[in-house]
Short mmCIF file of C-alpha atoms in Angstrom, two decimals:
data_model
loop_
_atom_site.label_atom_id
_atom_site.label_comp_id
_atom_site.label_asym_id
_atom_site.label_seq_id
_atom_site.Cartn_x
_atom_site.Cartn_y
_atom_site.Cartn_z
CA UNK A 1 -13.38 -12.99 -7.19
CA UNK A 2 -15.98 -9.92 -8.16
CA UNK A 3 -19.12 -9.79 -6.52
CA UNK A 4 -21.69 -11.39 -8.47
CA UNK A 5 -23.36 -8.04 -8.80
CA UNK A 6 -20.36 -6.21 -9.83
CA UNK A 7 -19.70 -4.67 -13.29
CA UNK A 8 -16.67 -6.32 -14.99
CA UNK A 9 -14.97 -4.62 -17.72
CA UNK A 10 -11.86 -6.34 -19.62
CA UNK A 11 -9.52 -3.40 -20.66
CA UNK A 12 -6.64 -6.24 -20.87
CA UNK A 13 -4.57 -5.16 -23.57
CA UNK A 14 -2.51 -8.40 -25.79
CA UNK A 15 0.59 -7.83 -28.06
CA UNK A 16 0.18 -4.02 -28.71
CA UNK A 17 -3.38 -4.78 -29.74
CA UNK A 18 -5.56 -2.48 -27.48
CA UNK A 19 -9.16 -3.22 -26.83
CA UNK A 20 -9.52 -0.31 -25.54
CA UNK A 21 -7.04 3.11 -24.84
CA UNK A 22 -5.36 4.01 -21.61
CA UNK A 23 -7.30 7.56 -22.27
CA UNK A 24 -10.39 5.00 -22.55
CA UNK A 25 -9.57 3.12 -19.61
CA UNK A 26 -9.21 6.39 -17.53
CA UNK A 27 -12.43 7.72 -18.36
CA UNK A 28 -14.11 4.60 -17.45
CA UNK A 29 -12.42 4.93 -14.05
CA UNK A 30 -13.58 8.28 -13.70
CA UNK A 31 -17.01 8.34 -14.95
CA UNK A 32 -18.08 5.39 -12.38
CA UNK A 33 -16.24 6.98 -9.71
CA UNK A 34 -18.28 10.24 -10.35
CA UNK A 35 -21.59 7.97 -10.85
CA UNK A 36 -20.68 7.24 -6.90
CA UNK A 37 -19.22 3.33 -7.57
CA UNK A 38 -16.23 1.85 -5.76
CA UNK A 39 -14.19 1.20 -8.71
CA UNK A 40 -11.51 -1.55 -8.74
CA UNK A 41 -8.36 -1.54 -11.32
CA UNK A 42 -7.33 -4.74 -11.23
CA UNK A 43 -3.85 -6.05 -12.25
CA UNK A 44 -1.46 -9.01 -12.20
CA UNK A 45 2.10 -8.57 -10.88
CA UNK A 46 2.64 -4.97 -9.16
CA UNK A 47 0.49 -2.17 -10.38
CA UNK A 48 4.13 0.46 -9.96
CA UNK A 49 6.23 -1.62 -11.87
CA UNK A 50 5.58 -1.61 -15.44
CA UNK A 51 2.02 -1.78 -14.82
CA UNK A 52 1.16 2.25 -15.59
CA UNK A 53 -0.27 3.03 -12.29
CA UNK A 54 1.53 6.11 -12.24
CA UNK A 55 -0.66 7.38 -15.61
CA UNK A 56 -3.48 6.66 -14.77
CA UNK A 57 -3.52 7.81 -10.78
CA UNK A 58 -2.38 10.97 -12.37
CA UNK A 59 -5.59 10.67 -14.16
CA UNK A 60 -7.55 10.26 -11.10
CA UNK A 61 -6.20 13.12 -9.37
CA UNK A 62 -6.36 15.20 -11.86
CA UNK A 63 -10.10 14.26 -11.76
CA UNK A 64 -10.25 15.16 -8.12
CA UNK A 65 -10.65 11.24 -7.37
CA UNK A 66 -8.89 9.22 -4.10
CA UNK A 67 -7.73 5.89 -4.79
CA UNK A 68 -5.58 3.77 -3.04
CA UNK A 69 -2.83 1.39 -4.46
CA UNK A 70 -2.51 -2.40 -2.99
CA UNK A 71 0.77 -3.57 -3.66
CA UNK A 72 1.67 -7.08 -5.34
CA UNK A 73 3.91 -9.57 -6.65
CA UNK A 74 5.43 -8.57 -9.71
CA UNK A 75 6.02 -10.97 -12.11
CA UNK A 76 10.15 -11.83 -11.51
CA UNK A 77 9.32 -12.93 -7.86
CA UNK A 78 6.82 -14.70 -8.50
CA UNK A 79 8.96 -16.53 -11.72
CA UNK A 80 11.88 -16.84 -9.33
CA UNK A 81 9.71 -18.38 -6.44
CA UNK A 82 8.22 -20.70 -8.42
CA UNK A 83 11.09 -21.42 -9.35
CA UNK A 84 13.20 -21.50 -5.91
CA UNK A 85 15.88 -19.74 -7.39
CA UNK A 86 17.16 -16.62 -5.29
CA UNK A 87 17.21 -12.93 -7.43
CA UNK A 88 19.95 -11.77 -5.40
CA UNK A 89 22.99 -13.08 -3.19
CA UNK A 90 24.84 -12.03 -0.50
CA UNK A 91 27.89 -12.96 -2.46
CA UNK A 92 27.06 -13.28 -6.38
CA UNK A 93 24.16 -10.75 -6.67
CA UNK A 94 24.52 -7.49 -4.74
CA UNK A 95 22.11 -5.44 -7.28
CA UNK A 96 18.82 -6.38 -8.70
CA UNK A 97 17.21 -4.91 -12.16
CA UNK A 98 14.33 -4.94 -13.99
CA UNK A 99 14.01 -3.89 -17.43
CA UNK A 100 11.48 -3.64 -20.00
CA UNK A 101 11.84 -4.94 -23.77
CA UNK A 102 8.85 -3.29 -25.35
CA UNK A 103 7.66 -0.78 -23.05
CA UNK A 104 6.63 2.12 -24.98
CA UNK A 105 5.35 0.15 -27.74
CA UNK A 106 4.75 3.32 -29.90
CA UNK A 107 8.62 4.12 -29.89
CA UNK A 108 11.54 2.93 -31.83
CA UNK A 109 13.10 -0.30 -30.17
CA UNK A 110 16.14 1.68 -27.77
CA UNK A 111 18.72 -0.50 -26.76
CA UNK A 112 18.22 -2.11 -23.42
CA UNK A 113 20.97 -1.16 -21.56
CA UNK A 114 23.80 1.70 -22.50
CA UNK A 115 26.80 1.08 -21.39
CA UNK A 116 28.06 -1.56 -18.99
CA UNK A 117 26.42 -3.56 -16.68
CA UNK A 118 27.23 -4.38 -13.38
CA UNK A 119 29.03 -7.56 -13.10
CA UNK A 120 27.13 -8.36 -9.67
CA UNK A 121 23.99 -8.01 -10.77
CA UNK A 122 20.32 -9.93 -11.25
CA UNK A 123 18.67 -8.76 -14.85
CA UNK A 124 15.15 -9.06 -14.99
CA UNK A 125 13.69 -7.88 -18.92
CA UNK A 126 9.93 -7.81 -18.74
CA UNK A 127 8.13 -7.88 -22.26
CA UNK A 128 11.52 -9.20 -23.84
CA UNK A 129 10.35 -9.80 -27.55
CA UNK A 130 10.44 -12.83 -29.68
CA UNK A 131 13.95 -11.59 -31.25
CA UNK A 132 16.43 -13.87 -28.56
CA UNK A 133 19.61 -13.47 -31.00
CA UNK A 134 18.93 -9.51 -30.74
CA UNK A 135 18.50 -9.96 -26.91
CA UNK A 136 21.72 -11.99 -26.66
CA UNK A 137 23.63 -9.60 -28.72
CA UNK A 138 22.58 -6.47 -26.43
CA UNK A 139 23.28 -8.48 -23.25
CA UNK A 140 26.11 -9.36 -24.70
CA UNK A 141 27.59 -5.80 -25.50
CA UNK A 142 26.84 -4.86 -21.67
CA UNK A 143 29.96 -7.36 -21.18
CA UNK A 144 27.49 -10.17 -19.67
CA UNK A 145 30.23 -13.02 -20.07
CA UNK A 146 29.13 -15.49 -22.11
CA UNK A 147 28.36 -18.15 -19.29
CA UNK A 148 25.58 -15.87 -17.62
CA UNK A 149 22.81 -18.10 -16.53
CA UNK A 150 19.86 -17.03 -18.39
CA UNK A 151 16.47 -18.30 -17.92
CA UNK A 152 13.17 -17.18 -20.06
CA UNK A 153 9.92 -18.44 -18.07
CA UNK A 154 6.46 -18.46 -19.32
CA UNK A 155 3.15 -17.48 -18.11
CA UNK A 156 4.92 -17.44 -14.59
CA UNK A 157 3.51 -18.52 -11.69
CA UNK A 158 0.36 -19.57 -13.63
CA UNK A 159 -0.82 -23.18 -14.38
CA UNK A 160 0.50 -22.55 -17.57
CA UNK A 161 3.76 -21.80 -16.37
CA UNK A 162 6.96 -23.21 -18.23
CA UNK A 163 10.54 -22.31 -18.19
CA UNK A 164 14.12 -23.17 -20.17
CA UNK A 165 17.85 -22.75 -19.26
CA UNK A 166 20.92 -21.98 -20.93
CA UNK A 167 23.69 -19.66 -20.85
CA UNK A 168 24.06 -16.48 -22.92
CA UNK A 169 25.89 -17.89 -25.32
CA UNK A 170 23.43 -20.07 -26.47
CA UNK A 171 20.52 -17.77 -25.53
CA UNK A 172 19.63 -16.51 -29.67
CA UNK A 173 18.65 -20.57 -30.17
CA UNK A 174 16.57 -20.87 -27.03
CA UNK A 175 12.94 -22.39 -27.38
CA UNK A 176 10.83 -19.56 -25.60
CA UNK A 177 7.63 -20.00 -24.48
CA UNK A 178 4.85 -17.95 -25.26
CA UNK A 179 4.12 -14.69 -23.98
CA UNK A 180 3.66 -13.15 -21.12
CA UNK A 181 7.23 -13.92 -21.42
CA UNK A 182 10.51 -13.22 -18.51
CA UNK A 183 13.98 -13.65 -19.17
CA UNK A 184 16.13 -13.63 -16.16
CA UNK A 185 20.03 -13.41 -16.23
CA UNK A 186 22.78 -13.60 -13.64
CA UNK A 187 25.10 -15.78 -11.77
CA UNK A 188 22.55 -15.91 -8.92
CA UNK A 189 20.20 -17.66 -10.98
CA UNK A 190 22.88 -20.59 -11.62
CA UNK A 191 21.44 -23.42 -9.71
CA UNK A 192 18.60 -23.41 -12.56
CA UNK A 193 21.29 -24.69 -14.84
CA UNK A 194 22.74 -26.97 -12.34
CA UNK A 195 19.22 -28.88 -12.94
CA UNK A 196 18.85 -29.54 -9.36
CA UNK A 197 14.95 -29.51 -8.19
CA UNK A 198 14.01 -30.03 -4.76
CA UNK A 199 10.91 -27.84 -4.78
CA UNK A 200 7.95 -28.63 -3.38
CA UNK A 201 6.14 -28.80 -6.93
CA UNK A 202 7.87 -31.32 -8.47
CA UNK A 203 7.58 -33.69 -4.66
CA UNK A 204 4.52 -36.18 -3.61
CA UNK A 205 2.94 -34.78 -1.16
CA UNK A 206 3.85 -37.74 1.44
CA UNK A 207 7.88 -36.53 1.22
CA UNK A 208 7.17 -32.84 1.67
CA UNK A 209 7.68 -31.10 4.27
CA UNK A 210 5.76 -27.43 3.66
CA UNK A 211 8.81 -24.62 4.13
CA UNK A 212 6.96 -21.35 3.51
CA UNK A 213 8.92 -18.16 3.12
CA UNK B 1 -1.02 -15.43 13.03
CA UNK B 2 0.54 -18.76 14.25
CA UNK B 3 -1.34 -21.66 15.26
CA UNK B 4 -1.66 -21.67 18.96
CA UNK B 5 0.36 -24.95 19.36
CA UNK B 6 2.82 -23.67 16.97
CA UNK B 7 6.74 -23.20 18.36
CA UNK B 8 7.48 -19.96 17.28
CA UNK B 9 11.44 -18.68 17.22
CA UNK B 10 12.20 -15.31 16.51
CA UNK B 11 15.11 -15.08 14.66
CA UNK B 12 15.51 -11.96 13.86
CA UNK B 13 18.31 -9.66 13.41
CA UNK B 14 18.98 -6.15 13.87
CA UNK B 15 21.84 -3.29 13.21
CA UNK B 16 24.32 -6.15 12.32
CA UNK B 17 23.66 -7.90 16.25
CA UNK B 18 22.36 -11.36 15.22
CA UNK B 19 20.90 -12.89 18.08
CA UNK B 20 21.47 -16.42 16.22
CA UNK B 21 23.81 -16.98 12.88
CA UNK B 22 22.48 -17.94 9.67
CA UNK B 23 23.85 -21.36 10.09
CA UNK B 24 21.89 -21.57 13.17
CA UNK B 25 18.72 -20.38 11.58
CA UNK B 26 19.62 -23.73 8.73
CA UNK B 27 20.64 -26.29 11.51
CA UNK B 28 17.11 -24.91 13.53
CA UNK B 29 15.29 -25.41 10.52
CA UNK B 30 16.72 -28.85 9.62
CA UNK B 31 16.48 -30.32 13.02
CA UNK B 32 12.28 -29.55 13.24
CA UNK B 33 12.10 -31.16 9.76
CA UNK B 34 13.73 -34.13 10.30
CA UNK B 35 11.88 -33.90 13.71
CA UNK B 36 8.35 -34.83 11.03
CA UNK B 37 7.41 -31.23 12.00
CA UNK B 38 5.84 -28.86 9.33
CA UNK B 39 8.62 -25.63 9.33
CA UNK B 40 7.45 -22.14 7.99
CA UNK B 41 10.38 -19.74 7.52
CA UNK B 42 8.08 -15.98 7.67
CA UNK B 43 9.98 -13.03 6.55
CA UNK B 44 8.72 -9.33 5.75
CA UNK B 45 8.66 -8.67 2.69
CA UNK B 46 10.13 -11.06 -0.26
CA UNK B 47 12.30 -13.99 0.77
CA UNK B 48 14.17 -13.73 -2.49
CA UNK B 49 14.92 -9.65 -2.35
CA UNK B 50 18.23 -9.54 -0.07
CA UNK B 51 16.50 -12.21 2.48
CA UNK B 52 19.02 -14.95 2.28
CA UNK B 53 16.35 -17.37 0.67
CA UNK B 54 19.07 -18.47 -1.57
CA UNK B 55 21.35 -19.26 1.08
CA UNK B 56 18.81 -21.17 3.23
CA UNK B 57 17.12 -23.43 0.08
CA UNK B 58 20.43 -24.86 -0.36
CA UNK B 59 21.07 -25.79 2.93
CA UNK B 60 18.16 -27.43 2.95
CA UNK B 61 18.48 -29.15 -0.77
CA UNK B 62 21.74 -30.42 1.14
CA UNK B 63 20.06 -32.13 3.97
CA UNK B 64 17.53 -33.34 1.44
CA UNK B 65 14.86 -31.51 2.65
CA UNK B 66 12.34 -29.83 0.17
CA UNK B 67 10.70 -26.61 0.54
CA UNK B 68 8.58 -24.09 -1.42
CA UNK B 69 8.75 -20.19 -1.23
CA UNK B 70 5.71 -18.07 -1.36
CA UNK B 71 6.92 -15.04 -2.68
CA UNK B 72 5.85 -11.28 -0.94
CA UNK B 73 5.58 -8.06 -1.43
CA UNK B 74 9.22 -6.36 -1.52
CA UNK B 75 9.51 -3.04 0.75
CA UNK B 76 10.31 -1.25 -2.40
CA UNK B 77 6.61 -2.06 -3.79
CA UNK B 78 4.95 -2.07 -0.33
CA UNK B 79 6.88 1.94 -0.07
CA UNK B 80 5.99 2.80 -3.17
CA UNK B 81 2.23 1.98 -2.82
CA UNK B 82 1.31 3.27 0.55
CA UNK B 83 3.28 6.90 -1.20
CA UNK B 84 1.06 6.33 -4.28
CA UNK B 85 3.96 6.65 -6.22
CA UNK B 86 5.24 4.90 -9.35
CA UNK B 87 8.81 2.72 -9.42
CA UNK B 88 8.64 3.18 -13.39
CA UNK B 89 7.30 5.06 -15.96
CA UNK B 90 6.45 4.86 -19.62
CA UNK B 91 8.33 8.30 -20.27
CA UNK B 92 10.43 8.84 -17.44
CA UNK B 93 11.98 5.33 -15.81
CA UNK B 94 12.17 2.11 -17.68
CA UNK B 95 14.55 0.46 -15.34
CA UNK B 96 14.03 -0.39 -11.89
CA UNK B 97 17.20 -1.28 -9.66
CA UNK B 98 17.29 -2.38 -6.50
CA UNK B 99 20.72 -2.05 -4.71
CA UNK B 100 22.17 -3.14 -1.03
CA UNK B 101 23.90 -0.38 0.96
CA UNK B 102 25.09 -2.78 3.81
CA UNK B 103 24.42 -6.15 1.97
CA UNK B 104 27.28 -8.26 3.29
CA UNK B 105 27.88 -6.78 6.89
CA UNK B 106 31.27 -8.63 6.99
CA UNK B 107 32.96 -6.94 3.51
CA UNK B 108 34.49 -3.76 3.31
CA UNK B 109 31.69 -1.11 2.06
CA UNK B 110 31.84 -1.58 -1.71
CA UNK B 111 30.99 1.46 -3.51
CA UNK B 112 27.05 1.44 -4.21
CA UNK B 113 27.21 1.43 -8.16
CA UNK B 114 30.55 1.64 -10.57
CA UNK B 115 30.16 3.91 -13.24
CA UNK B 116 27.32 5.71 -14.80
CA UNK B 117 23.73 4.39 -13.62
CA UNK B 118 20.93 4.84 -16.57
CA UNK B 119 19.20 8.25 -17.14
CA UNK B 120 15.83 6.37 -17.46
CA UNK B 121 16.20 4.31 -14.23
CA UNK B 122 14.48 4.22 -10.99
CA UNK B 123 16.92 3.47 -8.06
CA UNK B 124 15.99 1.80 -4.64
CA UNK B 125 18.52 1.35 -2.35
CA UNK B 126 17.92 -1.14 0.56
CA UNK B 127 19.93 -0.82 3.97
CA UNK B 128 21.24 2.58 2.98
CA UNK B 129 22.84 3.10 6.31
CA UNK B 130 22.66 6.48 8.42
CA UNK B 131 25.39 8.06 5.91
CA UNK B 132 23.55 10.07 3.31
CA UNK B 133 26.28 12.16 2.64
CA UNK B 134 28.67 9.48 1.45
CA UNK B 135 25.11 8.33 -0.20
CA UNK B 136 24.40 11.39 -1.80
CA UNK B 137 28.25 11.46 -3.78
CA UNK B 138 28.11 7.92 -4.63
CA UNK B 139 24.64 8.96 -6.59
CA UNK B 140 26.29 12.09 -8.13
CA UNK B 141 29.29 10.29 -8.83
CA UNK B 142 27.17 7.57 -11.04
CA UNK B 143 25.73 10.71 -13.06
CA UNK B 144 22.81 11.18 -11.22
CA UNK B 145 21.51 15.30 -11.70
CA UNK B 146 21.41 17.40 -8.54
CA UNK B 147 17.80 18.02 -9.02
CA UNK B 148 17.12 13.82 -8.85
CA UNK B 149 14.03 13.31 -6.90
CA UNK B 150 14.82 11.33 -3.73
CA UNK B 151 12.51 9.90 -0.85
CA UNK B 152 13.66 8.17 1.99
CA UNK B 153 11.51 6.01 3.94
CA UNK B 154 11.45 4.22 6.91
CA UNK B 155 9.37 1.36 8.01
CA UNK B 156 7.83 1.29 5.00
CA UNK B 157 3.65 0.09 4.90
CA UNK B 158 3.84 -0.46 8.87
CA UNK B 159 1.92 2.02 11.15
CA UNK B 160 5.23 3.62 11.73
CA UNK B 161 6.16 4.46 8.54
CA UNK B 162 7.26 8.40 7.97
CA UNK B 163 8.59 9.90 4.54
CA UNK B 164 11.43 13.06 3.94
CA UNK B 165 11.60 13.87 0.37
CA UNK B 166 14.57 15.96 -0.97
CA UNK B 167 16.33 16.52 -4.47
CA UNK B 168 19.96 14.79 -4.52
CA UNK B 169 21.82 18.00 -3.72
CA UNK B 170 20.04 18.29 -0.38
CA UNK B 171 19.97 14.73 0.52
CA UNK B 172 23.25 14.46 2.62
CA UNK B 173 20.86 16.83 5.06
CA UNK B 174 18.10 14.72 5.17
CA UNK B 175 16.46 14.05 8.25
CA UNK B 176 15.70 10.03 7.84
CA UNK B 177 13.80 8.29 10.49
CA UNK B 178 15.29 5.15 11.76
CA UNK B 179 15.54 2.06 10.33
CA UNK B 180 14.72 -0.11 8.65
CA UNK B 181 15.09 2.07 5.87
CA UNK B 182 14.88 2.58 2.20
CA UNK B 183 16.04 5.73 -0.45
CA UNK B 184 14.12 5.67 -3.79
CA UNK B 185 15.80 8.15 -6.51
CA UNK B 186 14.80 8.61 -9.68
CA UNK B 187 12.05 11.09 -11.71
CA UNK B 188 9.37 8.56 -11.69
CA UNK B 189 9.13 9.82 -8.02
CA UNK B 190 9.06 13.59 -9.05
CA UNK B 191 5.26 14.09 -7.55
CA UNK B 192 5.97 13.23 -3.89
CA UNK B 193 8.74 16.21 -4.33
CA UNK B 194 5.38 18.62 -5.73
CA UNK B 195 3.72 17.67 -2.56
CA UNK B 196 0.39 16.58 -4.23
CA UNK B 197 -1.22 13.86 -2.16
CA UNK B 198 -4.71 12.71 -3.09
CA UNK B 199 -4.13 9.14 -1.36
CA UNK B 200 -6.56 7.71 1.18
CA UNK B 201 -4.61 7.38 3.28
CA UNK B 202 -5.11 11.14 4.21
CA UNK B 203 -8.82 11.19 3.27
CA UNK B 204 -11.99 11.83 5.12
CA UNK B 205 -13.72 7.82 4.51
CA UNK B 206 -16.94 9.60 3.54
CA UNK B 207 -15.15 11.43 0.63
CA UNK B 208 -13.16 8.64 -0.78
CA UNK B 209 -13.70 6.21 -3.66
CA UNK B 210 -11.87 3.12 -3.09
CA UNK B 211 -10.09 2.33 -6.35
CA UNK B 212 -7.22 -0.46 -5.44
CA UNK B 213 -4.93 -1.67 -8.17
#
């Protein structure tokens, strides 16, 4: 997608490993913006939602640099189009959350949610962690009933995209895919487990007729 | 954007008046289907974010006809961006909820949230209504501080979108512009409250470095 003359640096960050800082990363920002270049921070998903936008424009303005911020498709609409499976309901979903598992990787694992959650609610946990019996324990405790629909996809919206069902109860035994990893939970998300598929993806292209949202 | 030859039906609704009912929005879409024509159902922002996609897949799975949803930028994000303004935050907001003020016109108002909403949580209510004063006590109510950052905004990322900011204790005075509308609360959105604004949006072109996310 970069201009063949641009400069591309990878400050992609895997599994708590950095490359490179976020301090790093905001000096490299800065010193090409001061060296006169249009600078692009490129992201998947939505740069405000979990993405750390909000650091590192801080950054830039405390550097005395503009930017602007293009929105984008974070990662659970993008899982739950691919997967044509609504996040909220007029009737079953009222509320819609995301959450992070790991987000500050540098403090001690806080439970995901205190107290109870809502009972008409979508739960979205971003960066959920290999440990599914600790997820299904915490869900559990926020008085998720045991039938919740749960879903963890894969890579969404990627080739490499796959995805499993179950419900909560059996959510600690569930083959996972690898990360970047989504686990979505709520009665909206019930036709999943219903194993009904009439999305385009799965149709030959003959039988198809294109319904774009 | 349509295709010159395209039939295009608006069928859009506003304050509650449909102009058509969702079951004539299905039967509409069904009928140019199974007519061999190629249907595109456009919404703003994302079909599966309180936009019914849920409701109109499955009456479409019903009549057997398939469809895929391209998912879009929900006006939470699209506020968010064109305010330069994070939706979480490593220190301040690991949660991001999005709640329905006026989600099912035909119920009784529900109240917004029951019991205590997270301290570390950014809140986004769609469809707040014109009521911020009942707003402002169902926020307290959930445990929200009076000093809560709030920002309402209406037609968010379209040339006619206009901001008020206010803290929770002087949000049942806010002067919101008309809908459609949106209220963001939470201390990931502290900086539009300390009036900083270094977005392009509001810069000269010859002093700005582009920097999109």
């Amino acid at each position: 997608m970069a201009h063949p003359h641009a400069l591309v640096s990878s400050v992609g960050k895997r599994c708590a490993r950095p490359r490179i800082t976020q301090d790093g990363i905001h000096r490299l920002m800065i010193e090409a913006a001061r060296a006169g270049q249009s600078v692009v921070r490129l992201k998947s998903g939505d740069p405000l939602v979990f993405g750390r936008a909000g650091e590192e424009t801080r950054a830039l303005c405390a550097a005395g640099i503009l930017c602007e911020i293009v929105p984008g498709v974070t990662a659970a609409l993008a899982a739950a189009a691919s997967l044509s499976v609504p996040l909220t309901d007029r009737l079953l979903a009222s509320k819609l959350i995301f959450c992070a598992g790991q987000h500050a990787a540098d403090k001690e694992p806080s439970p995901l949610w205190s107290g109870r959650l809502p009972d008409d609610a979508t739960l979205v946990i971003y960066m959920p962690g290999r440990d599914t019996a600790r997820l299904a324990r915490e869900l559990a405790n926020a008085g998720l009933p045991p039938d919740t629909p749960c879903c963890a996809v894969s890579h969404a919206a990627t080739p490499l995209q796959s995805h499993a069902v179950c419900t909560l109860e059996s959510l600690a035994g569930l083959e996972c895919g690898p990360a970047p990893l989504l686990v979505i939970a709520g009665r909206a998300v019930a036709p999943l487990l219903e194993g009904e598929d009439l999305s385009l993806a799965h149709a030959k292209p003959e039988t198809a007729v294109a319904l774009s949202f």
